[in-house]
Amino acid sequence: MINLRDKGAAIWENQGRFGRIGIALGAMTVAAALPFMGGTILNTPIADYESVLVYPIAMFVLMAIGLNIVIGKSGLLDLGYVAFFAIGAYTMGLLGTRTGLNTWEILPIGIAMAMFSGIILGVPALKLRGDYLAIITLGFGEIVRIVALNLGTLGRSEGIINIPTPPGIFGIEYRFDSHRIYYWTLLMLILLAIWMVRRLSVRRAGRAWESIRQDEDAAELLGVPTFKYKVWAFVLGASVGGAAGVFYASKTLFIAPDNFTLQISILILACVVFGGMGNIWGVILGAVILGYLPDRIRFISDARLLVFGLVLVIMMNLRPDGLLPRKKREKVLPNKEKP
Amino acid sequence: MIGNFLDQFWSLTFGGLSLGFIYILIALGYTMVYGVLRMINFANSEIFMVGTFATIIVIRDLFKFTQASEPATGLRLWLVLATALIFSMLVSGALSMLVEIVAYRRLRRMNSGVLAPLISAIGVSMVLAESVRILTDSRPVASPRAMEKKFIGQFFDAGIRIDNTIIVTSALILFAVLITFVNRTRMGKAIRAVSMNPNAARLMGINIDGVVSATFLVGGLMTGAAGFFYTLKYENTASNIGFELGIAAFTAAILGGIGNIKGAFYGGLALGLLETYASFFLGTQWKAVTVFVVLVLVLYTRPNGLFGEALTQTRA
């Protein structure tokens, strides 16, 4: 099978400094130009194309990058990622409607809240391994939703309405229907997240995560403080989810518990695995495709989720490592014990 | 509150027991597959959902019961119930085997880790749930009443309802049959061998694919039976019920120690009772929270579940 990942990496590694800057700038230009492609074949038949670009596509990309730190980098199966998204969104909703703080001031608070809940959940849960971690995180995601559904201050099933839009900065106004502005702001956040992950990957944290993913016992025996780095991965993943949540609430102006179901966690997980776990470009590609596809095929409206499920099954069977898998040398050795 | 609870204790307990037995049967679907493949069979919840619809098809379309028709009695009642049970079990069992072939077999041969099959299974569950949703127009489907739900006895203050009795006794029988199958038959021995060490089992000449298929078949049969009992108890179903019950049953399997058949039994019972009591005290909306808090506490004190194997050494 063709390994696009290694081909792409080879092109990148063979470039000089200017070539790399050129590729990066080109990719950014293409991404930034997407809102202008509305009239072309990319158009989504029923939903507004530019709003699809913001949610789900750009939002999914951001969250998938965050979840990739947890699952792809350090190999921890997190099925409740939506919890951090919800915590960010509800922080924005509460503070935005009850206090005078604006979105940019709430953003760090929302991220801090998500990170804090990451610690609360991570410290007990990360002592467990494997499938138990999966079910605990899944439970956490549901608990956050149920709490939002039943607490009066969080608006119960009606949720929170009239959340303020971000105030303008640098002369750019955020109106609720100016999707392009939101999209470009999200692109900035995504670039920031990519930068953070790429810097961390080549440093001590990245190597620690890599060793934890490959063999946790061996890593521990070689002196890697595995627990500490697992909590770190969890908390960093949570911070990206929280940021996405704050921005989501400020974009949609209205949030309700129904926006934060387990389905979202599973979709984001699917983005990560579908695109290629551990490889940030694969994850982005996966999120773009899985965010875009259901809206693109809306003309078969009733059957679109059915087709979506079929695509997942077929793709995973053809390319179990995802569309753009991680580099060969980073793969885990196959476990000989498995049937 | 406490006085009320004591008054209703036995009727709550009977309701909780029958719910618990439904959980046990679904949890067996998860735990059997986990024991052999070390993998969460995410599609099991939808296999259960299809099982509930299979029951309705038998009652409504084969025996022509309608919402207005008289409930059956005597021999005819037992014929209807037995047909519905067997049909649901067969449909779910066959579907479960099919899911294994479509979603897992190729990935298993490629030795592709845990996450790829998980996503593939999520895809299969979406396909199943969505197909049924489209077929039923996204509406819940009510099951015609084939059996009059009368009380057949009295225990302290609580009446013993016939449907709960049928659920508990038949689930116990099914469970006993399953235990005998796993412990006494040749195939059961092969299943245990593969779950202990797949490579050694292969070297001993065991047909791994056959064993895996059999495991999915047995898990599906049990899950299908749960679908029948659910329809009997609640008399309606919908294309999205699989999810909630699947999560609960999976929690039950973990609570007892996943991969362990007896664990599924005690885990399911504990969860059924716990949920029923918790919704009495805190209201139904908090029952999921209670369940997860208890699960966390159990895993914290006994990291392998109540009866589990040493899963801490197994990888996700």
XYZ file of C-alpha atoms in Angstrom:
655
model
C 0.000 0.000 0.000
C 1.247 3.495 -0.794
C 2.517 5.256 2.264
C 1.547 8.868 1.663
C 2.932 9.840 5.022
C 6.482 8.744 4.240
C 6.318 10.200 0.711
C 5.168 13.530 2.102
C 7.771 13.485 4.839
C 10.479 12.764 2.266
C 9.479 15.790 0.181
C 9.465 17.959 3.293
C 12.813 16.699 4.557
C 14.488 17.195 1.192
C 13.525 20.857 1.031
C 15.775 23.668 2.093
C 14.632 26.405 4.433
C 12.908 28.405 1.684
C 11.142 25.378 0.262
C 9.699 24.568 3.674
C 8.519 28.113 4.260
C 6.979 28.001 0.793
C 5.095 24.770 1.482
C 3.869 26.045 4.847
C 2.715 29.377 3.414
C 1.036 27.605 0.496
C -0.867 25.284 2.826
C -1.954 28.197 4.997
C -3.113 30.167 1.957
C -5.190 27.238 0.734
C -6.743 26.827 4.177
C -7.431 30.540 4.522
C -8.949 30.716 1.027
C -11.493 27.958 1.694
C -14.393 30.335 2.550
C -14.184 31.740 -0.968
C -14.752 28.337 -2.556
C -18.443 28.325 -1.706
C -19.644 28.367 -5.295
C -17.510 25.452 -6.431
C -17.893 21.703 -6.171
C -17.008 21.940 -2.478
C -20.340 23.598 -1.699
C -22.576 21.810 0.774
C -26.092 21.402 -0.629
C -28.291 22.283 2.340
C -26.219 23.670 5.184
C -24.545 27.049 4.725
C -21.091 26.234 3.375
C -19.229 28.873 5.368
C -20.865 27.904 8.632
C -19.989 24.255 7.939
C -16.379 25.380 7.655
C -16.537 26.795 11.185
C -18.568 24.040 12.797
C -18.032 21.150 12.368
C -14.878 21.281 10.240
C -12.539 23.780 11.939
C -13.895 22.937 15.392
C -13.356 19.221 14.752
C -9.817 19.869 13.556
C -9.016 21.767 16.748
C -10.513 19.116 19.000
C -8.923 16.278 17.048
C -5.516 17.909 17.507
C -6.211 18.051 21.245
C -7.447 14.480 21.470
C -4.479 13.326 19.415
C -2.168 14.362 22.259
C -4.021 11.954 24.533
C -4.682 9.030 22.185
C -2.184 9.347 19.376
C 0.854 10.552 21.273
C 0.557 8.751 24.574
C -1.843 5.941 23.699
C -4.485 6.648 26.369
C -7.984 5.762 25.229
C -10.213 8.735 26.126
C -13.896 8.300 25.260
C -15.128 11.398 27.092
C -13.305 14.179 25.351
C -16.545 16.094 24.854
C -16.517 16.846 28.606
C -13.707 19.378 28.194
C -15.446 20.920 25.204
C -18.601 21.239 27.310
C -16.719 22.691 30.273
C -15.163 25.348 28.046
C -18.517 26.145 26.468
C -20.363 26.393 29.783
C -17.628 28.569 31.281
C -18.124 30.935 28.364
C -21.892 30.722 28.693
C -21.986 31.442 32.417
C -19.317 34.120 32.601
C -20.369 35.714 29.324
C -23.985 36.189 30.386
C -23.476 36.930 34.087
C -20.323 39.038 34.155
C -18.853 41.784 32.027
C -15.971 39.639 30.827
C -15.616 39.246 27.078
C -14.629 36.193 25.042
C -10.911 36.964 24.965
C -10.842 37.327 28.738
C -12.887 34.186 29.271
C -10.757 32.112 26.898
C -7.897 31.633 29.403
C -10.409 31.008 32.208
C -12.183 28.377 30.123
C -8.885 26.722 29.265
C -7.914 26.760 32.940
C -11.248 25.224 33.938
C -10.836 22.468 31.370
C -7.264 21.798 32.503
C -8.361 21.747 36.125
C -11.083 19.199 35.386
C -8.484 17.267 33.405
C -6.439 16.998 36.594
C -9.487 16.082 38.689
C -10.374 13.289 36.282
C -6.861 12.308 35.290
C -5.240 11.790 38.676
C -7.531 8.964 39.778
C -8.322 7.611 36.296
C -4.811 7.453 34.887
C -3.772 4.997 37.588
C -5.968 2.549 35.706
C -5.059 1.227 32.328
C -6.604 0.341 29.056
C -10.290 -0.285 28.841
C -11.003 0.860 32.372
C -9.641 4.258 31.491
C -11.930 4.219 28.454
C -15.059 3.545 30.501
C -14.145 6.041 33.241
C -13.595 8.832 30.737
C -16.793 7.850 28.955
C -18.621 8.081 32.270
C -17.082 11.466 32.965
C -18.313 12.803 29.642
C -21.831 11.619 30.400
C -21.708 12.991 33.965
C -20.806 16.458 32.735
C -23.741 16.353 30.349
C -26.136 15.042 32.997
C -25.030 17.709 35.476
C -25.627 20.385 32.840
C -29.020 18.859 32.167
C -30.114 18.913 35.816
C -28.581 21.965 37.455
C -30.758 25.070 37.436
C -27.808 27.478 37.163
C -26.725 25.777 33.944
C -30.162 26.201 32.430
C -31.192 22.512 32.382
C -32.299 21.279 28.979
C -32.934 24.829 27.740
C -29.245 25.585 28.114
C -27.862 29.109 28.089
C -29.006 31.674 25.559
C -27.760 35.104 24.495
C -24.090 34.357 24.891
C -22.189 37.416 23.656
C -20.077 37.298 20.492
C -16.394 38.169 20.817
C -15.742 41.937 20.836
C -13.872 43.215 17.805
C -10.101 43.324 17.895
C -7.791 45.090 15.430
C -10.845 46.617 13.832
C -12.387 43.249 12.963
C -16.018 42.937 13.962
C -17.507 39.575 14.979
C -21.106 39.455 13.901
C -22.916 36.194 14.430
C -23.302 35.664 10.695
C -19.766 36.626 9.680
C -18.631 33.026 9.503
C -15.413 33.858 7.677
C -14.059 35.880 10.576
C -14.751 33.048 12.999
C -13.173 30.600 10.603
C -9.977 32.628 10.319
C -9.810 33.084 14.081
C -10.154 29.345 14.485
C -7.367 28.846 11.948
C -5.160 30.951 14.232
C -6.076 28.780 17.213
C -5.400 25.657 15.146
C -1.980 26.972 14.097
C -1.220 27.705 17.734
C -2.227 24.172 18.735
C -0.169 22.630 15.912
C 2.814 24.702 16.973
C 2.412 23.609 20.605
C 2.119 19.927 19.724
C 5.049 19.992 17.310
C 7.325 21.743 19.790
C 6.367 19.345 22.566
C 6.765 16.268 20.358
C 10.461 16.798 19.813
C 11.176 17.603 23.432
C 11.278 15.559 26.603
C 7.495 15.373 26.919
C 7.126 14.024 23.388
C 9.731 11.325 23.956
C 8.129 10.384 27.268
C 4.694 10.033 25.619
C 6.197 7.989 22.812
C 7.803 5.587 25.299
C 4.575 5.330 27.309
C 2.632 4.477 24.181
C 5.101 1.833 23.069
C 5.648 0.099 26.398
C 4.598 1.680 29.632
C 6.348 -0.840 31.877
C 9.652 -0.465 30.073
C 9.343 3.329 30.209
C 8.690 3.244 33.928
C 11.661 0.925 34.494
C 13.910 3.240 32.497
C 13.034 6.088 34.819
C 10.372 7.934 32.829
C 7.890 9.380 35.335
C 5.020 7.854 33.358
C 2.187 8.954 35.617
C 3.256 12.583 35.542
C 3.511 12.635 31.748
C 0.193 10.834 31.333
C -1.512 13.493 33.448
C 0.268 16.149 31.381
C -0.958 14.663 28.130
C -4.459 14.541 29.533
C -4.374 18.124 30.775
C -2.935 19.500 27.534
C -5.557 17.633 25.545
C -8.195 19.095 27.860
C -6.882 22.627 27.371
C -7.359 22.432 23.599
C -10.864 21.024 24.089
C -11.659 23.839 26.526
C -10.480 26.489 24.076
C -12.647 24.957 21.352
C -15.603 24.999 23.760
C -15.241 28.666 24.687
C -15.076 29.643 21.062
C -17.966 27.382 20.114
C -20.255 28.963 22.717
C -19.271 32.420 21.585
C -19.997 31.500 17.965
C -23.350 29.738 18.318
C -24.624 32.148 21.029
C -26.665 29.301 22.463
C -25.609 26.074 24.128
C -27.616 23.180 25.510
C -26.671 19.764 26.914
C -27.732 18.194 23.612
C -24.693 19.738 21.917
C -22.361 17.727 24.137
C -23.371 14.116 23.750
C -21.113 11.088 23.674
C -21.594 11.110 19.910
C -19.203 14.072 19.714
C -16.515 12.232 21.681
C -16.886 9.280 19.368
C -16.811 11.421 16.243
C -13.626 13.153 17.357
C -12.094 9.792 18.201
C -13.105 8.613 14.737
C -11.397 11.689 13.222
C -8.170 10.829 15.026
C -8.132 7.149 14.134
C -9.501 7.620 10.626
C -6.905 10.215 9.709
C -3.964 8.434 11.240
C -3.323 8.335 14.936
C -0.265 10.160 16.177
C 0.406 12.016 12.946
C -0.908 15.536 13.283
C -1.397 16.044 9.516
C -3.327 12.804 9.267
C -5.510 13.823 12.194
C -6.266 17.165 10.565
C -7.126 15.464 7.282
C -9.358 12.983 9.122
C -11.202 15.772 10.942
C -11.693 17.748 7.738
C -13.114 14.724 5.924
C -15.334 13.474 8.744
C -16.556 16.981 9.553
C -17.298 17.747 5.930
C -18.677 14.464 4.640
C -22.046 14.329 6.487
C -22.905 17.817 5.224
C -21.621 17.208 1.705
C -23.770 14.121 1.282
C -26.827 15.748 2.806
C -28.693 15.282 -0.474
C -29.160 11.664 0.532
C -30.331 13.302 3.724
C -31.923 10.406 5.505
C -29.203 7.912 4.774
C -26.193 10.149 5.314
C -25.215 8.741 8.707
C -25.664 5.257 7.307
C -23.262 6.039 4.480
C -20.947 7.664 7.002
C -20.891 4.457 9.053
C -20.186 2.408 5.935
C -17.297 4.707 5.031
C -15.832 4.201 8.493
C -16.023 0.408 8.224
C -14.602 0.248 4.702
C -11.807 2.730 5.388
C -10.707 1.045 8.586
C -10.598 -2.298 6.838
C -8.567 -0.952 3.925
C -6.263 1.306 5.935
C -6.262 0.294 9.607
C -3.537 2.831 10.389
C -5.595 5.684 9.001
C -5.264 7.761 5.853
C -1.911 9.279 6.750
C -0.360 6.943 9.311
C 2.539 7.863 11.547
C 6.045 7.226 10.337
C 7.052 3.590 10.097
C 9.814 3.953 12.636
C 7.366 5.297 15.201
C 4.998 2.346 14.995
C 4.582 0.015 17.922
C 5.984 -3.435 17.367
C 3.054 -5.776 16.816
C 2.036 -7.515 19.983
C 2.758 -11.186 19.454
C 0.272 -12.296 22.088
C -2.735 -11.116 20.112
C -4.669 -13.658 18.053
C -37.989 8.716 52.685
C -36.533 5.706 54.453
C -39.985 4.552 55.530
C -41.189 4.835 51.964
C -38.165 2.935 50.801
C -38.823 0.107 53.247
C -42.450 -0.026 52.119
C -41.441 -0.324 48.512
C -38.273 -2.294 49.096
C -39.447 -5.609 47.687
C -41.224 -4.227 44.651
C -38.163 -2.119 43.844
C -35.993 -5.179 44.345
C -38.064 -7.285 41.945
C -37.955 -4.580 39.301
C -34.220 -4.157 39.830
C -33.637 -7.904 39.611
C -35.334 -8.247 36.253
C -33.486 -5.205 34.920
C -30.302 -6.720 36.320
C -30.878 -9.955 34.434
C -31.356 -8.027 31.200
C -28.020 -6.312 31.904
C -26.405 -9.660 32.628
C -27.369 -11.070 29.263
C -26.108 -8.018 27.337
C -22.974 -7.886 29.472
C -22.313 -11.512 28.502
C -22.156 -10.360 24.886
C -19.419 -7.886 25.815
C -17.568 -10.110 28.200
C -17.421 -13.231 26.002
C -15.891 -11.265 23.139
C -13.576 -9.416 25.471
C -12.397 -12.643 27.041
C -11.382 -14.062 23.675
C -10.266 -11.025 21.683
C -9.396 -8.485 24.430
C -11.520 -5.977 22.577
C -14.683 -3.978 23.300
C -17.418 -5.181 20.963
C -18.936 -1.778 20.426
C -21.634 -3.101 18.095
C -23.184 -5.306 20.779
C -25.602 -2.565 21.836
C -27.074 -2.441 18.334
C -27.317 -6.229 18.217
C -29.466 -5.911 21.322
C -31.572 -3.245 19.627
C -32.153 -5.509 16.628
C -33.133 -8.267 19.073
C -35.917 -6.106 20.515
C -37.258 -5.509 17.020
C -37.094 -9.224 16.195
C -39.380 -9.865 19.178
C -41.873 -7.276 17.975
C -41.860 -8.769 14.505
C -42.809 -12.178 15.899
C -45.529 -10.841 18.187
C -46.992 -8.332 15.766
C -46.460 -9.811 12.339
C -46.231 -13.548 12.876
C -48.904 -13.979 15.541
C -50.918 -10.936 14.429
C -51.343 -9.338 17.820
C -52.498 -5.735 17.715
C -52.796 -3.059 20.370
C -56.481 -3.895 20.662
C -56.325 -7.690 20.644
C -56.781 -9.849 23.693
C -53.599 -11.100 25.390
C -52.967 -14.796 24.764
C -53.475 -17.411 27.436
C -52.499 -20.986 28.161
C -50.584 -22.986 25.607
C -50.763 -20.303 22.930
C -49.071 -17.807 25.263
C -46.124 -20.104 25.860
C -45.887 -20.821 22.130
C -45.770 -17.094 21.349
C -43.175 -16.363 24.028
C -40.960 -19.298 23.082
C -41.083 -18.428 19.380
C -40.264 -14.782 20.068
C -37.384 -15.703 22.375
C -35.852 -18.205 19.971
C -36.323 -15.954 16.948
C -34.702 -12.951 18.676
C -31.801 -15.081 19.840
C -31.228 -16.514 16.368
C -31.463 -13.136 14.620
C -29.067 -11.501 17.080
C -26.687 -14.459 17.051
C -26.501 -14.495 13.270
C -26.095 -10.730 13.150
C -23.330 -10.898 15.725
C -21.415 -13.431 13.607
C -21.927 -11.264 10.548
C -20.593 -8.216 12.400
C -17.486 -10.147 13.336
C -16.849 -11.132 9.725
C -17.497 -7.641 8.348
C -15.959 -5.439 11.003
C -13.283 -7.414 12.780
C -11.987 -10.426 10.883
C -9.750 -8.669 8.404
C -8.373 -6.294 11.043
C -7.725 -9.180 13.399
C -5.679 -10.984 10.761
C -3.686 -7.805 10.162
C -2.940 -7.583 13.863
C -3.907 -3.943 13.830
C -4.108 -3.052 17.503
C -7.234 -2.095 19.388
C -8.404 1.218 18.004
C -8.958 0.332 14.351
C -11.467 -2.446 15.209
C -13.126 -0.069 17.677
C -13.738 2.536 14.961
C -14.829 -0.158 12.545
C -17.310 -1.390 15.154
C -18.571 2.158 15.690
C -19.152 2.299 11.941
C -21.117 -0.959 12.011
C -23.254 0.255 14.927
C -24.031 3.443 13.047
C -25.068 1.441 9.996
C -27.329 -0.822 12.088
C -28.904 1.962 14.142
C -29.429 4.193 11.112
C -30.937 1.428 8.956
C -33.455 0.631 11.669
C -34.121 4.324 12.222
C -34.899 4.815 8.549
C -37.083 1.699 8.458
C -39.076 2.867 11.485
C -39.256 6.560 10.484
C -37.369 7.556 13.672
C -40.428 6.663 15.735
C -40.489 4.441 18.794
C -42.372 1.217 18.135
C -44.807 -0.140 20.701
C -45.098 -3.871 21.127
C -48.616 -5.278 21.252
C -49.330 -6.882 24.582
C -49.135 -10.639 24.101
C -49.272 -11.443 27.762
C -51.432 -10.073 30.503
C -49.156 -8.770 33.248
C -50.867 -10.189 36.275
C -49.527 -10.789 39.727
C -48.858 -14.422 40.445
C -48.010 -14.135 44.088
C -47.255 -11.968 47.018
C -43.937 -11.532 48.792
C -44.256 -9.441 51.927
C -46.092 -6.416 50.564
C -44.929 -6.646 46.987
C -46.780 -8.396 44.227
C -44.693 -10.685 42.061
C -45.405 -9.849 38.457
C -45.417 -12.648 35.930
C -43.154 -10.922 33.405
C -40.440 -10.306 35.998
C -40.697 -13.941 37.071
C -40.360 -15.175 33.498
C -37.360 -12.914 32.916
C -35.531 -14.008 36.034
C -36.148 -17.753 35.610
C -35.385 -17.921 31.902
C -32.297 -15.745 32.272
C -31.073 -18.032 35.046
C -31.640 -21.065 32.821
C -29.815 -19.399 29.905
C -26.961 -18.487 32.183
C -26.699 -22.058 33.481
C -26.681 -23.366 29.897
C -23.930 -20.907 29.000
C -21.788 -21.906 31.986
C -22.230 -25.582 31.060
C -21.358 -24.833 27.454
C -18.174 -23.002 28.361
C -17.057 -25.449 31.024
C -18.201 -28.815 29.716
C -18.178 -28.897 25.937
C -15.341 -29.226 23.469
C -16.072 -25.828 21.922
C -16.220 -24.248 25.364
C -12.826 -25.679 26.137
C -11.488 -24.258 22.882
C -12.919 -20.823 23.746
C -11.220 -20.913 27.124
C -7.964 -22.016 25.537
C -7.978 -19.161 23.023
C -8.781 -16.644 25.723
C -5.831 -17.871 27.802
C -3.255 -17.950 25.052
C -4.210 -17.607 21.391
C -0.869 -18.683 20.020
C -0.600 -21.815 22.114
C -4.201 -22.594 21.193
C -3.396 -22.240 17.501
C -0.404 -24.539 17.873
C -2.634 -27.128 19.523
C -4.652 -27.195 16.317
C -7.599 -25.071 17.429
C -9.311 -23.247 14.581
C -9.129 -19.684 15.852
C -11.587 -18.254 13.325
C -14.118 -20.919 14.270
C -13.700 -20.206 17.955
C -14.068 -16.462 17.443
C -17.203 -17.002 15.354
C -18.645 -19.282 18.025
C -17.898 -16.680 20.693
C -19.699 -13.982 18.758
C -22.593 -16.374 18.123
C -22.970 -17.189 21.822
C -22.616 -13.534 22.814
C -25.221 -12.589 20.206
C -27.633 -15.308 21.374
C -27.478 -13.989 24.926
C -27.857 -10.389 23.780
C -30.831 -11.364 21.600
C -32.491 -13.006 24.599
C -31.979 -9.743 26.475
C -33.748 -7.970 23.616
C -36.740 -10.287 24.026
C -36.902 -9.767 27.796
C -36.600 -6.015 27.404
C -39.539 -5.927 25.000
C -41.551 -8.158 27.307
C -40.908 -5.858 30.277
C -41.143 -2.393 28.725
C -43.341 -3.158 25.681
C -41.708 -0.661 23.380
C -38.453 -0.040 21.626
C -36.757 2.446 19.323
C -33.757 2.529 17.045
C -31.719 4.434 19.638
C -32.271 2.335 22.759
C -29.174 0.239 22.122
C -26.807 2.966 23.129
C -28.033 3.597 26.655
C -28.515 -0.052 27.581
C -25.251 -0.985 25.932
C -23.329 1.512 28.048
C -25.054 0.296 31.198
C -24.368 -3.346 30.363
C -20.773 -2.586 29.528
C -20.458 -0.879 32.910
C -21.920 -4.012 34.475
C -19.335 -6.149 32.714
C -16.517 -3.894 33.968
C -17.998 -3.801 37.457
C -17.841 -7.571 37.696
C -14.496 -7.779 35.923
C -14.637 -7.880 32.164
C -13.756 -11.132 30.472
C -15.155 -13.074 33.394
C -18.547 -14.750 32.919
C -19.413 -14.920 36.610
C -18.320 -11.303 36.896
C -20.932 -10.317 34.303
C -23.542 -12.091 36.440
C -22.787 -10.292 39.678
C -21.993 -7.020 37.924
C -25.330 -7.049 36.096
C -27.277 -7.854 39.249
C -25.459 -5.203 41.252
C -26.014 -2.603 38.552
C -29.701 -3.392 38.077
C -30.424 -3.135 41.803
C -28.205 -0.119 42.288
C -29.850 1.783 39.446
C -33.327 1.050 40.731
C -32.539 2.062 44.317
C -30.590 5.139 43.202
C -33.422 6.381 41.023
C -35.785 5.950 43.961
C -33.649 8.111 46.249
C -32.188 10.673 43.864
C -34.612 10.661 40.959
C -34.082 8.861 37.656
C -32.023 11.671 36.145
C -29.115 11.026 38.526
C -29.000 7.256 38.210
C -26.243 7.229 35.576
C -24.108 9.466 37.778
C -24.572 7.183 40.785
C -23.660 4.178 38.708
C -20.452 5.754 37.463
C -19.452 6.981 40.900
C -19.878 3.468 42.262
C -17.914 2.103 39.323
C -15.034 4.488 40.028
C -15.042 3.546 43.708
C -15.035 -0.171 42.890
C -12.233 0.184 40.365
C -10.279 2.263 42.822
C -10.415 -0.319 45.562
C -10.448 -3.391 43.318
C -8.794 -2.387 40.046
C -9.762 -5.651 38.346
C -13.447 -5.360 39.046
C -15.167 -7.539 41.602
C -14.155 -10.839 40.009
C -11.790 -9.789 37.255
C -8.579 -11.108 35.858
C -5.445 -9.012 36.132
C -6.457 -6.523 33.496
C -4.022 -3.888 34.734
C -1.370 -5.719 32.773
C -3.400 -5.750 29.563
C -3.041 -3.006 27.022
C -5.738 -0.907 25.481
